Amino acid sequence: MTALAGPRLVGTAACAPAGAPPATPGADAVSEAAQQSTSGAPTAGQPATDVLATLPVKGRAPKTGYDRNEFGATWADVDRNGCDTRNDVLARDLTGEQFRPGTQDCVVVSGTLVDPYTGQTIEFQKGDASSVDIDHVVALSNGWQTGAFGWDEDRRTAFANDPLNLLAVDYAANRQKGDGDAATWLPDDRGYRCAYVARQVAVKAGYGLWVTQAEHNAIARVLDTCPGEPVPSPAAPTPDGSAEPPADGPAEPPAADPFPNCEAARAAGAAPLHRGDPGWSDRMDGDGDGTACE
């Protein structure tokens, strides 16, 4: 799966839009923690199987002491752009999104989601608590039991608000997943499973988390079906809210429009495409399995 961009960058905390939450206390320290995790993340495009091989395999630590509050304020404004993380992710993952007037395109009130977990199209309306949810791809409690129990709150807050670890998804599918790892839950849409576990691998590698043996084996089984599946790696947010370009220059922006055909997708290095990727089009998915140009 191609890398998803980080949160939408529409300003700095100094000009936070009306209706947006205030900057999180200690935001500079949290942003620094986010940068540190990104600097340790695998290179975008690196095969997920290679990255999986670098993850330590250990038993699950006790859940003793786990609480959602240990991961900081819910949907903190880590990147200091004036928008909370939930709205950043909705704006990134929805299409045709509409914003609340007077919030400087911050508060998302409606849009369309092609759910990566089920493949279904969902019409989102703000206030409908049972349509679209924001999932932690590596669940917070899973993170706690595979290393996060030893972190400080700044690092845990960065983890809970990291765009790499967040997806807008179907509410019911997210509730079904709960805090499961790849050994206990995978998306119903089989065409998305490779991208899903590759994202989990990238998150765990970036934050130095381990996997259990069962989790490792489950991820490996999925990746066996898609050799070469790359890990995603979004740009790092900097404390002033700007995107930090890679060392070799700014990345090319993803295609805003669907590729005309698979030949064009391959020429751009974007194939195979998974439903929801930049450049995706249903017409290229002849067998309807959620993966095109494979």
PDB file of N, CA and C in Angstrom, residues 6 19 29 31-32 52 86 90 96-97 103 106 120 123 136 162 170 185 187 202 205 224 243 257 261 264 274:
ATOM      1  N   GLY A   6       0.510  12.388   6.205  1.00  0.00           N
ATOM      2  CA  GLY A   6       0.232  12.732   7.588  1.00  0.00           C
ATOM      3  C   GLY A   6      -0.977  13.635   7.678  1.00  0.00           C
ATOM      4  N   GLY A  19     -13.697  26.538  17.427  1.00  0.00           N
ATOM      5  CA  GLY A  19     -14.282  25.232  17.621  1.00  0.00           C
ATOM      6  C   GLY A  19     -13.262  24.121  17.727  1.00  0.00           C
ATOM      7  N   ALA A  29       6.895  18.560  23.525  1.00  0.00           N
ATOM      8  CA  ALA A  29       7.517  17.296  23.912  1.00  0.00           C
ATOM      9  C   ALA A  29       6.861  16.134  23.190  1.00  0.00           C
ATOM     10  N   SER A  31       5.329  16.311  20.237  1.00  0.00           N
ATOM     11  CA  SER A  31       5.749  16.398  18.841  1.00  0.00           C
ATOM     12  C   SER A  31       7.164  15.867  18.663  1.00  0.00           C
ATOM     13  N   GLU A  32       8.028  16.153  19.635  1.00  0.00           N
ATOM     14  CA  GLU A  32       9.393  15.638  19.569  1.00  0.00           C
ATOM     15  C   GLU A  32       9.386  14.116  19.643  1.00  0.00           C
ATOM     16  N   LEU A  52       9.305  -7.211   9.321  1.00  0.00           N
ATOM     17  CA  LEU A  52       8.795  -8.157  10.316  1.00  0.00           C
ATOM     18  C   LEU A  52       9.936  -8.957  10.921  1.00  0.00           C
ATOM     19  N   ARG A  86      -8.577  13.398  15.370  1.00  0.00           N
ATOM     20  CA  ARG A  86      -9.739  12.746  14.753  1.00  0.00           C
ATOM     21  C   ARG A  86     -10.144  13.464  13.470  1.00  0.00           C
ATOM     22  N   LEU A  90     -10.156  12.079   9.584  1.00  0.00           N
ATOM     23  CA  LEU A  90     -11.369  12.112   8.759  1.00  0.00           C
ATOM     24  C   LEU A  90     -11.109  12.872   7.465  1.00  0.00           C
ATOM     25  N   GLY A  96     -14.944  13.905  -0.630  1.00  0.00           N
ATOM     26  CA  GLY A  96     -16.096  14.804  -0.651  1.00  0.00           C
ATOM     27  C   GLY A  96     -16.418  15.382   0.708  1.00  0.00           C
ATOM     28  N   GLU A  97     -15.388  15.555   1.538  1.00  0.00           N
ATOM     29  CA  GLU A  97     -15.636  16.014   2.909  1.00  0.00           C
ATOM     30  C   GLU A  97     -16.096  17.466   2.927  1.00  0.00           C
ATOM     31  N   THR A 103     -14.340  27.079  10.839  1.00  0.00           N
ATOM     32  CA  THR A 103     -13.273  26.284  11.477  1.00  0.00           C
ATOM     33  C   THR A 103     -12.047  26.151  10.587  1.00  0.00           C
ATOM     34  N   CYS A 106     -11.398  22.595   9.300  1.00  0.00           N
ATOM     35  CA  CYS A 106     -10.867  21.728  10.351  1.00  0.00           C
ATOM     36  C   CYS A 106     -11.886  20.681  10.775  1.00  0.00           C
ATOM     37  N   GLN A 120     -17.033  -1.628   2.106  1.00  0.00           N
ATOM     38  CA  GLN A 120     -18.317  -0.956   1.940  1.00  0.00           C
ATOM     39  C   GLN A 120     -18.131   0.561   1.868  1.00  0.00           C
ATOM     40  N   GLU A 123     -21.561   6.673   4.173  1.00  0.00           N
ATOM     41  CA  GLU A 123     -21.779   8.123   4.188  1.00  0.00           C
ATOM     42  C   GLU A 123     -21.688   8.599   5.639  1.00  0.00           C
ATOM     43  N   HIS A 136      -7.191   2.491  15.961  1.00  0.00           N
ATOM     44  CA  HIS A 136      -5.758   2.343  16.181  1.00  0.00           C
ATOM     45  C   HIS A 136      -5.376   0.992  15.577  1.00  0.00           C
ATOM     46  N   ASP A 162      -0.624   9.038  16.160  1.00  0.00           N
ATOM     47  CA  ASP A 162       0.221   8.912  14.978  1.00  0.00           C
ATOM     48  C   ASP A 162      -0.640   8.551  13.766  1.00  0.00           C
ATOM     49  N   ASP A 170     -15.194   1.442   9.328  1.00  0.00           N
ATOM     50  CA  ASP A 170     -16.547   1.120   9.736  1.00  0.00           C
ATOM     51  C   ASP A 170     -16.613   0.923  11.253  1.00  0.00           C
ATOM     52  N   TRP A 185      -7.702 -11.137  14.845  1.00  0.00           N
ATOM     53  CA  TRP A 185      -8.629 -10.390  13.990  1.00  0.00           C
ATOM     54  C   TRP A 185      -7.914  -9.882  12.746  1.00  0.00           C
ATOM     55  N   PRO A 187      -9.148  -7.869   8.767  1.00  0.00           N
ATOM     56  CA  PRO A 187     -10.280  -7.262   8.055  1.00  0.00           C
ATOM     57  C   PRO A 187     -11.046  -8.284   7.223  1.00  0.00           C
ATOM     58  N   ALA A 202       4.906  -1.691  10.312  1.00  0.00           N
ATOM     59  CA  ALA A 202       5.577  -0.390  10.262  1.00  0.00           C
ATOM     60  C   ALA A 202       5.444   0.355  11.584  1.00  0.00           C
ATOM     61  N   ALA A 205       7.621  -1.351  14.271  1.00  0.00           N
ATOM     62  CA  ALA A 205       9.036  -1.091  14.032  1.00  0.00           C
ATOM     63  C   ALA A 205       9.396   0.338  14.411  1.00  0.00           C
ATOM     64  N   ASP A 224       2.770 -13.938   3.197  1.00  0.00           N
ATOM     65  CA  ASP A 224       3.128 -14.998   2.253  1.00  0.00           C
ATOM     66  C   ASP A 224       2.278 -14.922   0.987  1.00  0.00           C
ATOM     67  N   ALA A 243       5.330  19.803   7.324  1.00  0.00           N
ATOM     68  CA  ALA A 243       5.759  18.448   7.021  1.00  0.00           C
ATOM     69  C   ALA A 243       7.253  18.447   6.748  1.00  0.00           C
ATOM     70  N   ASP A 257      -6.320  12.041  -9.007  1.00  0.00           N
ATOM     71  CA  ASP A 257      -7.335  11.403  -9.820  1.00  0.00           C
ATOM     72  C   ASP A 257      -6.976   9.936 -10.029  1.00  0.00           C
ATOM     73  N   ASN A 261      -5.404   3.474 -16.196  1.00  0.00           N
ATOM     74  CA  ASN A 261      -5.326   2.031 -16.378  1.00  0.00           C
ATOM     75  C   ASN A 261      -4.176   1.496 -15.532  1.00  0.00           C
ATOM     76  N   ALA A 264      -0.553   2.637 -16.392  1.00  0.00           N
ATOM     77  CA  ALA A 264      -0.158   3.920 -15.824  1.00  0.00           C
ATOM     78  C   ALA A 264       0.191   3.768 -14.349  1.00  0.00           C
ATOM     79  N   HIS A 274      -4.554  -0.979  -3.654  1.00  0.00           N
ATOM     80  CA  HIS A 274      -5.582  -1.500  -2.763  1.00  0.00           C
ATOM     81  C   HIS A 274      -6.697  -0.473  -2.656  1.00  0.00           C
TER      82      HIS A 274
END
